[in-house]
Short mmCIF file of C-alpha atoms in Angstrom, two decimals:
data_model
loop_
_atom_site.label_atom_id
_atom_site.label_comp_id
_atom_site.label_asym_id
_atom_site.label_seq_id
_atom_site.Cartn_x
_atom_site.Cartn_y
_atom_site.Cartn_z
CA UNK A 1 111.98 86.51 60.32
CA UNK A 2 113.84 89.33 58.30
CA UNK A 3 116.79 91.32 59.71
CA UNK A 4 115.50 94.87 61.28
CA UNK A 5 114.64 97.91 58.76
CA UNK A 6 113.32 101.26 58.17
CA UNK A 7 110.34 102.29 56.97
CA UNK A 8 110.07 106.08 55.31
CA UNK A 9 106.29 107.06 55.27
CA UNK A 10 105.28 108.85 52.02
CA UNK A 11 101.96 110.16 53.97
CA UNK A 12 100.97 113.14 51.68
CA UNK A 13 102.68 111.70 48.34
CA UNK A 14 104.07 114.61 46.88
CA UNK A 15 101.79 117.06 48.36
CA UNK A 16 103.09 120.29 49.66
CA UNK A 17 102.77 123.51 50.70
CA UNK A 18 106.16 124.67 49.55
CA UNK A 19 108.04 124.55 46.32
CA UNK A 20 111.60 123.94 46.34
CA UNK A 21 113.22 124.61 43.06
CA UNK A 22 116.06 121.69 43.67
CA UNK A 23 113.15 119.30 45.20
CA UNK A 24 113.25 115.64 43.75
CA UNK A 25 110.04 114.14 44.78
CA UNK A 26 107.70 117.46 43.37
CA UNK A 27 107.15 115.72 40.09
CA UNK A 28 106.45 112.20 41.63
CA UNK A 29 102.33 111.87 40.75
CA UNK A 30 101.04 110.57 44.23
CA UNK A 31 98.71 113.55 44.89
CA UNK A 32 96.53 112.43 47.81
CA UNK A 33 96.63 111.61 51.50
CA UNK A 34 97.10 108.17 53.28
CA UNK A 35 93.70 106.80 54.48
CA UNK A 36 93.98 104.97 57.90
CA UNK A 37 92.91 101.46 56.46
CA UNK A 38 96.49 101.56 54.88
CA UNK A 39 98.11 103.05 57.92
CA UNK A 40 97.13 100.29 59.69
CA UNK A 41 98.03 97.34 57.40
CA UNK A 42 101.12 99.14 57.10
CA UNK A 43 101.84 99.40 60.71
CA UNK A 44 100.46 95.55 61.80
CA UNK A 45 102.77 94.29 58.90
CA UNK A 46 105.74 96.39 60.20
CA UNK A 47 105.56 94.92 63.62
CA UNK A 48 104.87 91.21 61.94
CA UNK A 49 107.77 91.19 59.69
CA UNK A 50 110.58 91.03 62.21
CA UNK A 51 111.26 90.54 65.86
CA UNK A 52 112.72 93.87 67.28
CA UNK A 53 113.78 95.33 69.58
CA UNK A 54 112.93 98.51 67.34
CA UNK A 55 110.48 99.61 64.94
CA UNK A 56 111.21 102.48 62.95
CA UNK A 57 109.00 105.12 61.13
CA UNK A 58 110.42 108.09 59.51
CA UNK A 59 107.23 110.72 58.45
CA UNK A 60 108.39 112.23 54.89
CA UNK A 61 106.71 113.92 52.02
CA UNK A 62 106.25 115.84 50.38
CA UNK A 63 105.02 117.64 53.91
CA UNK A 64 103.64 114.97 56.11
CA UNK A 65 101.97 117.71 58.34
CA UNK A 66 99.35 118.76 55.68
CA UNK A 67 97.55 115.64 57.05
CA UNK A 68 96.63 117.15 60.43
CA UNK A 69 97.57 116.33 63.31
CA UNK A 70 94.69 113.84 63.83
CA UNK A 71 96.58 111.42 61.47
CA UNK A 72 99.17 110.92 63.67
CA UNK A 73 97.15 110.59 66.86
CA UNK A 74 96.03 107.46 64.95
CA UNK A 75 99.40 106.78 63.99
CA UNK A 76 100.72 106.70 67.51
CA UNK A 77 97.48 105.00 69.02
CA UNK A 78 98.06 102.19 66.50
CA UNK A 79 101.54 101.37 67.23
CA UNK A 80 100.58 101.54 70.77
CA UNK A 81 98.10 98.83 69.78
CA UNK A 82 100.00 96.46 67.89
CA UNK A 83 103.62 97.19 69.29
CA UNK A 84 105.29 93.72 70.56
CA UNK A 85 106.02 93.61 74.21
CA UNK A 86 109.06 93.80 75.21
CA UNK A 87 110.11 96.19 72.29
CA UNK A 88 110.24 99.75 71.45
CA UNK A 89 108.65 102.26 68.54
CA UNK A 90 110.78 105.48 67.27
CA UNK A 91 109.34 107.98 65.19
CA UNK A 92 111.12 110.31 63.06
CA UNK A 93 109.09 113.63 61.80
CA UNK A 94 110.56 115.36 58.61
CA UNK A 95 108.92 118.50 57.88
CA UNK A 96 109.16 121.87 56.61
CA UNK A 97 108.48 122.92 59.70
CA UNK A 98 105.87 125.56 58.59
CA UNK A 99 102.86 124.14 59.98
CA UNK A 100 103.95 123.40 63.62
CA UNK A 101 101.96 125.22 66.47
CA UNK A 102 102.05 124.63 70.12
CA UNK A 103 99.88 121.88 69.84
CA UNK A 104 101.92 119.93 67.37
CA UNK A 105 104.89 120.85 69.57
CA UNK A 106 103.60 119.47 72.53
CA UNK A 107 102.38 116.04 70.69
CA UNK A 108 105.92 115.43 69.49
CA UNK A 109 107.10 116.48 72.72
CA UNK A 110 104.93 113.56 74.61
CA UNK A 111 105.10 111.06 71.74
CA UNK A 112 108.62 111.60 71.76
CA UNK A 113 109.03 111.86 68.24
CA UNK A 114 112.36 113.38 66.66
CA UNK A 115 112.12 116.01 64.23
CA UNK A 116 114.07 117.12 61.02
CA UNK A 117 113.14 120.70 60.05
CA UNK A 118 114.17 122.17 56.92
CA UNK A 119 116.48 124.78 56.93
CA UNK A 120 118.78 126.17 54.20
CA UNK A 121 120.80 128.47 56.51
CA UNK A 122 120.42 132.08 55.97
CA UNK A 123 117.21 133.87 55.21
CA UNK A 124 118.63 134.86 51.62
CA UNK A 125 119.82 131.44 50.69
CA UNK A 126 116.64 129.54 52.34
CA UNK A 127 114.02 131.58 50.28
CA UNK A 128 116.05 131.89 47.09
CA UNK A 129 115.06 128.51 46.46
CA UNK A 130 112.56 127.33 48.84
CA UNK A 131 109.21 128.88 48.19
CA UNK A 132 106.33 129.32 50.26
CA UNK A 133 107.05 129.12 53.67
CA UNK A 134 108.42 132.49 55.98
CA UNK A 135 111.89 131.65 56.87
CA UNK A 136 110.94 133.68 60.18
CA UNK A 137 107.87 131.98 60.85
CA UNK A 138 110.31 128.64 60.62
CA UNK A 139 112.91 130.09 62.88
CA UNK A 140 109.85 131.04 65.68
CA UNK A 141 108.57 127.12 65.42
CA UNK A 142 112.22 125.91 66.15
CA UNK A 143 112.27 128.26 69.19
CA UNK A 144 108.79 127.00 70.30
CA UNK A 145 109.69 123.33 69.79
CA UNK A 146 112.86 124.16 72.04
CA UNK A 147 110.70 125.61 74.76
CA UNK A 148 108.66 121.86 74.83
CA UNK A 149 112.20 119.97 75.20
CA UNK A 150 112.51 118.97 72.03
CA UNK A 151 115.43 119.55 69.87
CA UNK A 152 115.10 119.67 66.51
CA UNK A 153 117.92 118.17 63.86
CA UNK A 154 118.46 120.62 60.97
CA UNK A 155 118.36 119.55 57.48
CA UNK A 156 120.26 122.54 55.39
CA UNK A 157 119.75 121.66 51.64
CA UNK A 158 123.55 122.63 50.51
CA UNK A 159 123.60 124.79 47.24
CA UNK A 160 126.01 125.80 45.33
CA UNK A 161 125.28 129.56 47.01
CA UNK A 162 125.18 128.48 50.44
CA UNK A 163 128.39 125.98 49.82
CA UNK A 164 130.18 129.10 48.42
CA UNK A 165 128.91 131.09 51.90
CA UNK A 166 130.10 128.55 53.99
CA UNK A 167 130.28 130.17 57.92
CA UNK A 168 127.27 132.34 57.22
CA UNK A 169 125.58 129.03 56.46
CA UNK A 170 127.00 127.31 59.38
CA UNK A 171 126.51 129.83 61.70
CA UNK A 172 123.08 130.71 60.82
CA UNK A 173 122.13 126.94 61.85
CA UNK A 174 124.93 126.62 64.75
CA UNK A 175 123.01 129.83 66.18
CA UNK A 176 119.55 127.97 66.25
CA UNK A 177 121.34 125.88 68.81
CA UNK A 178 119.75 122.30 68.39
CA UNK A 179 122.73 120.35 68.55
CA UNK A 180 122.87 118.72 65.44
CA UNK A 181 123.07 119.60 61.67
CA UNK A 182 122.63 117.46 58.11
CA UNK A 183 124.16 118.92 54.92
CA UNK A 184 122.23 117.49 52.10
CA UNK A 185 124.37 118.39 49.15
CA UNK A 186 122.11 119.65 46.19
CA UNK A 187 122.93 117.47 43.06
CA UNK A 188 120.06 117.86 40.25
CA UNK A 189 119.75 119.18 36.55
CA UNK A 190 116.11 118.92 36.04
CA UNK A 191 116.05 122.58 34.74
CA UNK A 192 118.17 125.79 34.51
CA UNK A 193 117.35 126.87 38.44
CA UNK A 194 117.76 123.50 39.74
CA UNK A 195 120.85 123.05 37.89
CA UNK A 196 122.53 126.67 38.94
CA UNK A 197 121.52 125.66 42.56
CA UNK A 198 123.64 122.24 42.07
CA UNK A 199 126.70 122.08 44.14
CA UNK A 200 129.81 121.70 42.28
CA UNK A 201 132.40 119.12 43.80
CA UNK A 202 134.92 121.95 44.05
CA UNK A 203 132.98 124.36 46.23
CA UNK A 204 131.66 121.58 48.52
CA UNK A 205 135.24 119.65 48.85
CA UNK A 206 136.26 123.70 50.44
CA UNK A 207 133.28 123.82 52.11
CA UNK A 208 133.84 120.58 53.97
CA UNK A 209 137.49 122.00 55.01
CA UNK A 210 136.27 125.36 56.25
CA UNK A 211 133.10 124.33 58.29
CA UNK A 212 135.28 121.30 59.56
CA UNK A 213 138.12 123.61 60.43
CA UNK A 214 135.49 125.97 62.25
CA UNK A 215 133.53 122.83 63.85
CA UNK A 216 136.42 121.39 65.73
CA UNK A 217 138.33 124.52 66.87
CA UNK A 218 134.94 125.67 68.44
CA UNK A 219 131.58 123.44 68.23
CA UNK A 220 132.58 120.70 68.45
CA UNK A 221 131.65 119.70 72.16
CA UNK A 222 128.28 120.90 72.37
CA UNK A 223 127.08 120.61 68.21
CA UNK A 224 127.04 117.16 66.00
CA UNK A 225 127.59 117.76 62.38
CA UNK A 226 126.51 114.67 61.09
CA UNK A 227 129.04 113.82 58.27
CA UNK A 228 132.03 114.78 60.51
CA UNK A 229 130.17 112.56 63.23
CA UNK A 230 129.90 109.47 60.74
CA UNK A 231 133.48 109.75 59.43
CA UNK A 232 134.66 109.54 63.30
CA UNK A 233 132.46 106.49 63.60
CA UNK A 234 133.76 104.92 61.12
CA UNK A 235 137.12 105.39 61.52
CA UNK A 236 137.08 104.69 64.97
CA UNK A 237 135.82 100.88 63.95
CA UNK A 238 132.14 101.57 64.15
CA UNK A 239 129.79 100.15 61.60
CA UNK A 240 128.56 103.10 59.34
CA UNK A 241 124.23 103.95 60.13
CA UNK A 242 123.87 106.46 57.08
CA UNK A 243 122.89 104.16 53.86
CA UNK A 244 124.31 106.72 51.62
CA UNK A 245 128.03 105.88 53.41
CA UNK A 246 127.31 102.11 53.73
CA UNK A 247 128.69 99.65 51.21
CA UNK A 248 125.14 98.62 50.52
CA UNK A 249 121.77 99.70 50.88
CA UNK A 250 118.53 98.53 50.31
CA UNK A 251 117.26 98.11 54.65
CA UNK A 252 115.01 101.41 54.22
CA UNK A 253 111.49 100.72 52.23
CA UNK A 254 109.01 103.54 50.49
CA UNK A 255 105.70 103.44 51.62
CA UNK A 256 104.04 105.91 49.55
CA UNK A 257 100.45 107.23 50.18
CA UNK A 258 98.24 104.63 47.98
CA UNK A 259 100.27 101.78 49.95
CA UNK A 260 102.92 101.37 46.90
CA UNK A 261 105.97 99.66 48.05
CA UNK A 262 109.51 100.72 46.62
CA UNK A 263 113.14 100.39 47.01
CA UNK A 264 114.44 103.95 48.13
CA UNK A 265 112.85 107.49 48.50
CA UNK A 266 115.00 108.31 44.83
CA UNK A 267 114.12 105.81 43.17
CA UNK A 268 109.82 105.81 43.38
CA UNK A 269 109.65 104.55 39.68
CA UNK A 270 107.92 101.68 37.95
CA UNK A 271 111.48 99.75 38.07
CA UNK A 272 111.99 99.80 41.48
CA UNK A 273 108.37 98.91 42.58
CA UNK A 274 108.04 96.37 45.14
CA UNK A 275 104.39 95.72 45.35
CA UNK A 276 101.80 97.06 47.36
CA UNK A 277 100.59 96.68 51.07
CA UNK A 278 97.31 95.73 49.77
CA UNK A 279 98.49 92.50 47.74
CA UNK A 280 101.96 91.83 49.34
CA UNK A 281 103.69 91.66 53.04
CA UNK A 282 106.74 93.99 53.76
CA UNK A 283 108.98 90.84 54.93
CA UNK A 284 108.46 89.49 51.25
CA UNK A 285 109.39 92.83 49.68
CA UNK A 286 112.30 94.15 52.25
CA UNK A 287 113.56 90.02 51.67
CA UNK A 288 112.53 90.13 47.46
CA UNK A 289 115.78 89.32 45.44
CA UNK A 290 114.88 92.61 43.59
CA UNK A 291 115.02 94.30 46.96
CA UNK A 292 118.22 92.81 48.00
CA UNK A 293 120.11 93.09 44.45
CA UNK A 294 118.98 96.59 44.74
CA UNK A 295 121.34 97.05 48.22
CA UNK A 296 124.01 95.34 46.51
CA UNK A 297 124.60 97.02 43.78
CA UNK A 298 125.63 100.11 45.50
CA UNK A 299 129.24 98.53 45.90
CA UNK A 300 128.79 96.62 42.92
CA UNK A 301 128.04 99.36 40.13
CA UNK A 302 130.77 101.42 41.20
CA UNK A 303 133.90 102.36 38.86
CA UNK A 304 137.09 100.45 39.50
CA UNK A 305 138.62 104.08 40.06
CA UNK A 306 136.04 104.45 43.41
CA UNK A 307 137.38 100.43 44.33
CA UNK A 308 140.95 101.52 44.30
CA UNK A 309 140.33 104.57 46.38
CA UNK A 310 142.19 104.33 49.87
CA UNK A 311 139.09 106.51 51.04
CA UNK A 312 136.61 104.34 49.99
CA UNK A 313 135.59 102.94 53.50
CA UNK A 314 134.59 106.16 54.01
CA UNK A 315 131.58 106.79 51.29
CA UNK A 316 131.26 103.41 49.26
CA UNK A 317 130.45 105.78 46.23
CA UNK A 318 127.99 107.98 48.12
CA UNK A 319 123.93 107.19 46.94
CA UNK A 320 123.42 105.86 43.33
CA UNK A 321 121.24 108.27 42.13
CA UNK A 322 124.57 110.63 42.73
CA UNK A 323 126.40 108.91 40.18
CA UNK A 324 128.09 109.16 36.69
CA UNK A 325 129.40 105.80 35.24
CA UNK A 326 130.27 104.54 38.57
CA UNK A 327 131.32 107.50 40.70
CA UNK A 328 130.01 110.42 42.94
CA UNK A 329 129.59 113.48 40.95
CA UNK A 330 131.16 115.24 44.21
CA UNK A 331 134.34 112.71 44.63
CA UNK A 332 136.85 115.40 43.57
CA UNK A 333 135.35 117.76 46.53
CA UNK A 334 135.15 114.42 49.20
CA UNK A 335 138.88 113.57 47.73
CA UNK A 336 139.79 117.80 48.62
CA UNK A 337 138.46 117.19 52.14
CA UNK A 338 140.10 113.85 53.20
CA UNK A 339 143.46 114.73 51.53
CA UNK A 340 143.31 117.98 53.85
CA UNK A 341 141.55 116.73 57.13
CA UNK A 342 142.06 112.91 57.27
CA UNK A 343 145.20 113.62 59.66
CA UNK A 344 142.72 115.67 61.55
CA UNK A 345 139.94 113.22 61.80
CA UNK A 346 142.67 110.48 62.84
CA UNK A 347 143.63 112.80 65.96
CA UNK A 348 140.51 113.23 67.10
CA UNK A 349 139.75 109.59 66.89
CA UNK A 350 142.83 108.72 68.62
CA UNK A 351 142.56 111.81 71.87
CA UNK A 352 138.46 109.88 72.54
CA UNK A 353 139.89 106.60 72.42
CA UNK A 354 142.31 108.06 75.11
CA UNK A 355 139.05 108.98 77.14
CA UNK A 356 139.30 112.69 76.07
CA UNK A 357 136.50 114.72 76.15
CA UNK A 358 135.23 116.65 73.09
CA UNK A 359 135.80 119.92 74.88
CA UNK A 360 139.20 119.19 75.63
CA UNK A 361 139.48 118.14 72.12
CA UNK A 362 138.46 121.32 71.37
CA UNK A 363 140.87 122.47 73.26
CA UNK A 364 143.62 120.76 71.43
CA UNK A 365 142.35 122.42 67.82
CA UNK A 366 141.80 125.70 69.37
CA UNK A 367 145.46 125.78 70.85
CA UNK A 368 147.28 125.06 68.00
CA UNK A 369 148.58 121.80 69.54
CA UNK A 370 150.52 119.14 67.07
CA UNK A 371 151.82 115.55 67.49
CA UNK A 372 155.25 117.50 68.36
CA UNK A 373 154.33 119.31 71.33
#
C-alpha cells in the first residue's frame, strides 16, 4: 500500500458565486457539479489505497457549498460506510463562507468538519477585490458558526493593499477571535487588477516583521498565525505539514468535479493530468512516476542561489507556481523577515523547550526582556 495523502475535492469545478479579481482557478473550464456515482468511487478508492490511520478530504472550489447541503450528507454517510475500522475520517470545508445558515452550521458542528472561511481582513480591502458576497453577511456566519462550537480558520488573501495596511488587516481577523489565521500571499499577473493586487516582496517581507512583532508581544498565547506557527515547528526539529514549506510535494491529489485526477490545485492542466477515477485507481496515480517526479522537483528546480541560502530549511523555494527561474518571487521579503526576526523565532523556540508557556512568552516580548537580563 501507498504512504498516507490528501485528497482536495474540486466538488463544484470552478463554479461560484463570487468573483475574486486575484482568483486562480476562475478560468479553469470544469463548470458542473460532482454526481454521487463519482463521489463514491472516489471515496471507496480513497479508503482502498492505503492503510490509515487517517483519511483526509479537504472540500474546495470554486465554492463547494453551491452543491447543497444534501451532497455532503452523502458525503459523510459514505465515509461512514466504507471507513476502515479501527481508523479515522477528517474533513476540511473551504468556503466563502456566504452560504452558511444554521443548518449548515450545525452539520459541520456534528460531523465535525473544520472550516476555512475566506476573509481578506477589512471590509474595504475584502470587497475591493472579492465580489459578490456581503462582507457583513460573512462576519454574521463566523459569529453563528462560533455559537455551534466550531471555530473557524481564516484564510485572508494578502494583497498588496492589505500587506501595506498591515495591523488593520491583522486586527480585523484577530478581532473575529477564531484562533487561527492563514496569509495567502497574492502573486498573479493575469490582468491589470490582478496584477495591482499582487503583493510585492518588499511590502510583505515588512509585513511579516510588523504583524510578527504585534503577534508575539500580544496574541500570541491565545491566536495561531500559521506561518509563524510552522517556522517554530520547524525550527524546533519538527517535520514541516504545509507542502508549500516542504522540500517536496506531490502527497495532495486534485479531484476535480468530472472525476479528473491531477497533481496540485495550481497546476489543473493537461500536463499535470493523472487520469481519471473512472479508468484509473488513486494508489496508481498518488504512486505514478509522473506524480512522484512532480514532488521532487520542488527541491530540484530551484536556483543554486535558493540551495545556498542558510534559510532554506525554512521555505524550500516556497510553491512552484511562485517561481521565476528557480526562486520565490517574494524571497527578498522572506529574506527581510528572517534577517530581522530569526533571533526572535530562536528565543521563543528555546523559552517552550524550557516548558514555558506561550503567555509567559508573551510576557517575555511584552517586557522588553533580552538574553542580558
Amino acid at each position: 500500500m501507498t504512504k498516507p495523502y490528501v485528497l482536495m475535492v474540486k466538488t463544484a469545478g470552478s463554479v461560484c458565486n463570487m468573483h475574486c479579481d486575484y482568483c486562480y482557478y476562475i478560468d479553469k473550464g470544469h463548470e458542473h457539479f460532482m454526481d454521487t456515482d463519482v463521489l463514491e468511487k472516489m471515496i471507496r478508492d480513497y479508503f482502498s489505497s492505503y492503510s490509515g490511520p487517517v483519511y483526509s478530504f479537504v472540500w474546495h472550489g470554486g465554492e463547494p457549498t453551491l452543491l447543497g447541503l444534501d451532497f455532503y450528507r452523502k458525503a459523510v454517510s459514505l465515509q461512514k460506510k466504507y471507513l476502515p475500522k479501527g481508523t479515522v475520517c477528517w474533513n476540511n470545508l473551504q468556503t466563502n463562507g456566504t452560504l452558511l445558515n444554521e443548518e449548515w452550521c450545525s452539520f459541520l458542528s456534528e460531523e465535525n468538519f473544520d472550516v476555512g472561511i475566506s476573509i481578506d481582513g477589512t471590509k474595504a480591502i475584502h470587497e475591493r477585490y472579492r465580489h459578490g458576497g456581503n462582507y457583513e453577511d460573512i462576519v454574521k456566519h463566523i459569529r453563528m458558526l462560533q455559537t455551534y462550537r466550531k471555530q473557524p480558520d481564516l484564510l485572508c488573501a494578502l494583497t498588496e493593499d492589505a500587506a501595506q495596511n498591515a495591523l488593520d488587516t491583522y486586527h480585523a481577523l484577530r478581532d473575529l477571535n477564531t484562533g487561527w489565521i492563514q496569509f495567502i500571499p497574492v502573486i498573479s499577473n493575469k490582468d491589470e487588477i490582478a496584477s495591482k493586487a499582487s503583493l510585492k516582496a518588499e511590502t510583505y517581507g515588512r509585513f511579516l516583521v510588523t504583524v510578527f512583532e504585534e503577534w508575539i508581544r500580544n496574541d500570541i498565547d491565545h491566536l495561531g498565525v500559521q506561518f509563524f506557527m510552522e517556522l517554530l515547528n520547524v525550527l524546533s526539529g519538527g517535520q514541516a505539514s504545509l507542502c508549500y514549506m516542504s522540500k517536496t510535494c506531490g502527497r495532495a491529489l486534485i479531484i476535480e468535479n468530472d472525476g479528473s485526477v491531477y497533481s496540485c490545485d495550481h497546476f489543473v492542466d493537461e500536463e499535470h493530468r493523472l487520469g481519471t477515477l473512472q479508468k484509473d485507481h488513486l494508489a496508481d496515480m498518488i504512486e505514478s512516476k509522473e506524480q512522484l517526479s512532480f514532488g521532487q522537483r520542488k527541491y530540484s528546480d530551484l536556483s543554486q542561489k535558493c540551495k545556498a541560502c542558510p534559510y532554506l530549511q525554512l521555505c524550500y523555494g516556497e510553491c512552484p507556481k511562485d517561481r521565476h527561474d528557480g526562486q520565490y518571487e517574494l524571497c527578498e521579503g522572506l529574506l527581510y523577515f528572517y534577517e530581522h526576526e530569526i533571533d526572535q523565532l530562536m528565543k521563543i523556540v528555546s523559552l517552550l523547550k524550557n516548558k514555558k508557556t506561550f503567555t509567559e512568552v508573551k510576557g517575555y516580548f511584552k517586557d522588553g526582556k533580552n538574553d542580558s537580563e
